[in-house]
């Protein structure tokens, strides 16, 4: 969502890095570009004024003029002010001292409240809580059925005593039943069944109106929630500010949840709502799956916007997805020097897929904004093709890929629905991964990412370092140790005015026969001074 804003800011800072000192004109030009980038991203105008004003006052102060690297100091200031706009420190849910904790969801229709209720319930269940979903949206057609399906997918029970609007019993926008009584009964049921968290899904409207606010306020008064989460569509732009203010005055929410953060809109709502309302952003919904849900950390989001990556979130997702037992087995295999097989490769690829979108993961790495075109062109189905190819192999072929000849490759290609060249590419990439694992077992470090191939911009002649040509007038040193030693001896002899040393005899690469001329007979093995331990191998 923040791709355009991130590219604009990165380009602005790149122009600063070429300057050793920053004048007031340089800072004004930078502030002007930042202001344009934020306005183009649909950030609220008052927020833009406050943001750029704070940056300018700090950039003209002594902390930049006295810095060793003024450009980096300006980037640091922008990062800190961006964190402040997004809410400063991250905050989690406030749980009640006496369960159950009541969480009420509010927002406009279409913001994604029902789906987000299931995501939040799954998130809490994974943390050891026992949530209960309450279907208090009785006016949107089939809202109760949708919540029941979402709750079943999340493995969370749903309290739905009334079917709600089925599309035929009432028109859209007409409440079928009393949502206030449903919410009240849902909290009481959770208390009786010993659920420690209750999530109340309420109705929304296509726009802010008096009836919506009155119904939300009545539900709030009936259940006395510990948290009122305002769910806002991150794609609605400037209208997010007016909607947030209306809900703040009518319901007085305690936190914000951003939905549809994976969209391609400009994302100004995320940068505006926290500053305008003074309420923290608690969670972000980043996809259609129930697992595409994460806690919102202002500092990490600021790092993503400035193309500094979000390694902490990446690590947290990896810890969730990767099996600790499998990781321990793999570590033991690498430590003992055992070969990395295609079966191991398949397990690693499956665990990477469990982490979610590959584009999203790669986008969390620092500096990946410079490879945005490569990321956009990355095919998410590549992992599925790799899995299909490996599963088309026999167990013996997975353990020892060297036995895969031409006929086997053709059979594997037919079984997996790919071409023979695709099989060859996978085997080549696996050979690189196997080489990396062998190097790691010897303590040589990681030469590169296995299995992913070269993304555009990561390979080719430009990516490789240039080899410096030999100095003029001097002959390049030989890579052969014996020949290099002979050349060094000849050079020293010439420097002392004596004759050059004779060339080494054929077969004298390690110097054992090195002084013998080609016309002389080689020294007998009995005359050599060998270590005592080697006498038995010579039959003495």
JSON list of N, CA, C and O in Angstrom, two decimals, residues 410-428:
[
{"chain": "A", "resi": 410, "resn": "UNK", "atom": "N", "xyz": [12.51, -36.44, -18.02]},
{"chain": "A", "resi": 410, "resn": "UNK", "atom": "CA", "xyz": [11.30, -36.37, -18.85]},
{"chain": "A", "resi": 410, "resn": "UNK", "atom": "C", "xyz": [10.10, -36.93, -18.10]},
{"chain": "A", "resi": 410, "resn": "UNK", "atom": "O", "xyz": [8.99, -36.37, -18.18]},
{"chain": "A", "resi": 411, "resn": "UNK", "atom": "N", "xyz": [10.30, -38.03, -17.36]},
{"chain": "A", "resi": 411, "resn": "UNK", "atom": "CA", "xyz": [9.20, -38.61, -16.59]},
{"chain": "A", "resi": 411, "resn": "UNK", "atom": "C", "xyz": [8.73, -37.67, -15.49]},
{"chain": "A", "resi": 411, "resn": "UNK", "atom": "O", "xyz": [7.54, -37.47, -15.25]},
{"chain": "A", "resi": 412, "resn": "UNK", "atom": "N", "xyz": [9.68, -37.02, -14.78]},
{"chain": "A", "resi": 412, "resn": "UNK", "atom": "CA", "xyz": [9.35, -36.07, -13.71]},
{"chain": "A", "resi": 412, "resn": "UNK", "atom": "C", "xyz": [8.60, -34.87, -14.28]},
{"chain": "A", "resi": 412, "resn": "UNK", "atom": "O", "xyz": [7.63, -34.38, -13.69]},
{"chain": "A", "resi": 413, "resn": "UNK", "atom": "N", "xyz": [9.03, -34.40, -15.46]},
{"chain": "A", "resi": 413, "resn": "UNK", "atom": "CA", "xyz": [8.36, -33.26, -16.08]},
{"chain": "A", "resi": 413, "resn": "UNK", "atom": "C", "xyz": [6.92, -33.60, -16.44]},
{"chain": "A", "resi": 413, "resn": "UNK", "atom": "O", "xyz": [6.00, -32.80, -16.23]},
{"chain": "A", "resi": 414, "resn": "UNK", "atom": "N", "xyz": [6.69, -34.80, -16.99]},
{"chain": "A", "resi": 414, "resn": "UNK", "atom": "CA", "xyz": [5.33, -35.20, -17.33]},
{"chain": "A", "resi": 414, "resn": "UNK", "atom": "C", "xyz": [4.46, -35.36, -16.07]},
{"chain": "A", "resi": 414, "resn": "UNK", "atom": "O", "xyz": [3.30, -34.96, -16.06]},
{"chain": "A", "resi": 415, "resn": "UNK", "atom": "N", "xyz": [5.04, -35.90, -15.01]},
{"chain": "A", "resi": 415, "resn": "UNK", "atom": "CA", "xyz": [4.28, -36.12, -13.78]},
{"chain": "A", "resi": 415, "resn": "UNK", "atom": "C", "xyz": [3.90, -34.83, -13.07]},
{"chain": "A", "resi": 415, "resn": "UNK", "atom": "O", "xyz": [2.86, -34.77, -12.40]},
{"chain": "A", "resi": 416, "resn": "UNK", "atom": "N", "xyz": [4.70, -33.79, -13.22]},
{"chain": "A", "resi": 416, "resn": "UNK", "atom": "CA", "xyz": [4.44, -32.54, -12.52]},
{"chain": "A", "resi": 416, "resn": "UNK", "atom": "C", "xyz": [3.82, -31.48, -13.42]},
{"chain": "A", "resi": 416, "resn": "UNK", "atom": "O", "xyz": [3.51, -30.37, -12.95]},
{"chain": "A", "resi": 417, "resn": "UNK", "atom": "N", "xyz": [3.65, -31.79, -14.71]},
{"chain": "A", "resi": 417, "resn": "UNK", "atom": "CA", "xyz": [3.01, -30.84, -15.61]},
{"chain": "A", "resi": 417, "resn": "UNK", "atom": "C", "xyz": [3.88, -29.66, -15.98]},
{"chain": "A", "resi": 417, "resn": "UNK", "atom": "O", "xyz": [3.35, -28.58, -16.27]},
{"chain": "A", "resi": 418, "resn": "UNK", "atom": "N", "xyz": [5.19, -29.84, -15.97]},
{"chain": "A", "resi": 418, "resn": "UNK", "atom": "CA", "xyz": [6.11, -28.76, -16.34]},
{"chain": "A", "resi": 418, "resn": "UNK", "atom": "C", "xyz": [6.99, -29.25, -17.48]},
{"chain": "A", "resi": 418, "resn": "UNK", "atom": "O", "xyz": [6.86, -30.39, -17.94]},
{"chain": "A", "resi": 419, "resn": "UNK", "atom": "N", "xyz": [7.89, -28.39, -17.92]},
{"chain": "A", "resi": 419, "resn": "UNK", "atom": "CA", "xyz": [8.82, -28.76, -18.99]},
{"chain": "A", "resi": 419, "resn": "UNK", "atom": "C", "xyz": [10.10, -29.32, -18.39]},
{"chain": "A", "resi": 419, "resn": "UNK", "atom": "O", "xyz": [10.39, -29.16, -17.20]},
{"chain": "A", "resi": 420, "resn": "UNK", "atom": "N", "xyz": [10.87, -29.98, -19.25]},
{"chain": "A", "resi": 420, "resn": "UNK", "atom": "CA", "xyz": [12.15, -30.54, -18.80]},
{"chain": "A", "resi": 420, "resn": "UNK", "atom": "C", "xyz": [13.10, -29.44, -18.35]},
{"chain": "A", "resi": 420, "resn": "UNK", "atom": "O", "xyz": [13.89, -29.62, -17.41]},
{"chain": "A", "resi": 421, "resn": "UNK", "atom": "N", "xyz": [13.03, -28.29, -19.00]},
{"chain": "A", "resi": 421, "resn": "UNK", "atom": "CA", "xyz": [13.91, -27.18, -18.60]},
{"chain": "A", "resi": 421, "resn": "UNK", "atom": "C", "xyz": [13.58, -26.70, -17.19]},
{"chain": "A", "resi": 421, "resn": "UNK", "atom": "O", "xyz": [14.48, -26.29, -16.44]},
{"chain": "A", "resi": 422, "resn": "UNK", "atom": "N", "xyz": [12.29, -26.77, -16.79]},
{"chain": "A", "resi": 422, "resn": "UNK", "atom": "CA", "xyz": [11.92, -26.40, -15.42]},
{"chain": "A", "resi": 422, "resn": "UNK", "atom": "C", "xyz": [12.55, -27.36, -14.42]},
{"chain": "A", "resi": 422, "resn": "UNK", "atom": "O", "xyz": [13.02, -26.94, -13.36]},
{"chain": "A", "resi": 423, "resn": "UNK", "atom": "N", "xyz": [12.55, -28.65, -14.76]},
{"chain": "A", "resi": 423, "resn": "UNK", "atom": "CA", "xyz": [13.20, -29.64, -13.88]},
{"chain": "A", "resi": 423, "resn": "UNK", "atom": "C", "xyz": [14.70, -29.37, -13.79]},
{"chain": "A", "resi": 423, "resn": "UNK", "atom": "O", "xyz": [15.30, -29.43, -12.71]},
{"chain": "A", "resi": 424, "resn": "UNK", "atom": "N", "xyz": [15.32, -29.05, -14.93]},
{"chain": "A", "resi": 424, "resn": "UNK", "atom": "CA", "xyz": [16.76, -28.75, -14.92]},
{"chain": "A", "resi": 424, "resn": "UNK", "atom": "C", "xyz": [17.07, -27.53, -14.07]},
{"chain": "A", "resi": 424, "resn": "UNK", "atom": "O", "xyz": [18.06, -27.50, -13.32]},
{"chain": "A", "resi": 425, "resn": "UNK", "atom": "N", "xyz": [16.23, -26.50, -14.17]},
{"chain": "A", "resi": 425, "resn": "UNK", "atom": "CA", "xyz": [16.45, -25.29, -13.37]},
{"chain": "A", "resi": 425, "resn": "UNK", "atom": "C", "xyz": [16.35, -25.59, -11.88]},
{"chain": "A", "resi": 425, "resn": "UNK", "atom": "O", "xyz": [17.14, -25.10, -11.08]},
{"chain": "A", "resi": 426, "resn": "UNK", "atom": "N", "xyz": [15.36, -26.42, -11.50]},
{"chain": "A", "resi": 426, "resn": "UNK", "atom": "CA", "xyz": [15.22, -26.76, -10.10]},
{"chain": "A", "resi": 426, "resn": "UNK", "atom": "C", "xyz": [16.44, -27.53, -9.60]},
{"chain": "A", "resi": 426, "resn": "UNK", "atom": "O", "xyz": [16.97, -27.26, -8.51]},
{"chain": "A", "resi": 427, "resn": "UNK", "atom": "N", "xyz": [16.92, -28.48, -10.39]},
{"chain": "A", "resi": 427, "resn": "UNK", "atom": "CA", "xyz": [18.09, -29.26, -9.98]},
{"chain": "A", "resi": 427, "resn": "UNK", "atom": "C", "xyz": [19.32, -28.37, -9.87]},
{"chain": "A", "resi": 427, "resn": "UNK", "atom": "O", "xyz": [20.16, -28.57, -8.98]},
{"chain": "A", "resi": 428, "resn": "UNK", "atom": "N", "xyz": [19.44, -27.39, -10.76]},
{"chain": "A", "resi": 428, "resn": "UNK", "atom": "CA", "xyz": [20.57, -26.46, -10.68]},
{"chain": "A", "resi": 428, "resn": "UNK", "atom": "C", "xyz": [20.50, -25.62, -9.40]},
{"chain": "A", "resi": 428, "resn": "UNK", "atom": "O", "xyz": [21.50, -25.42, -8.71]}
]
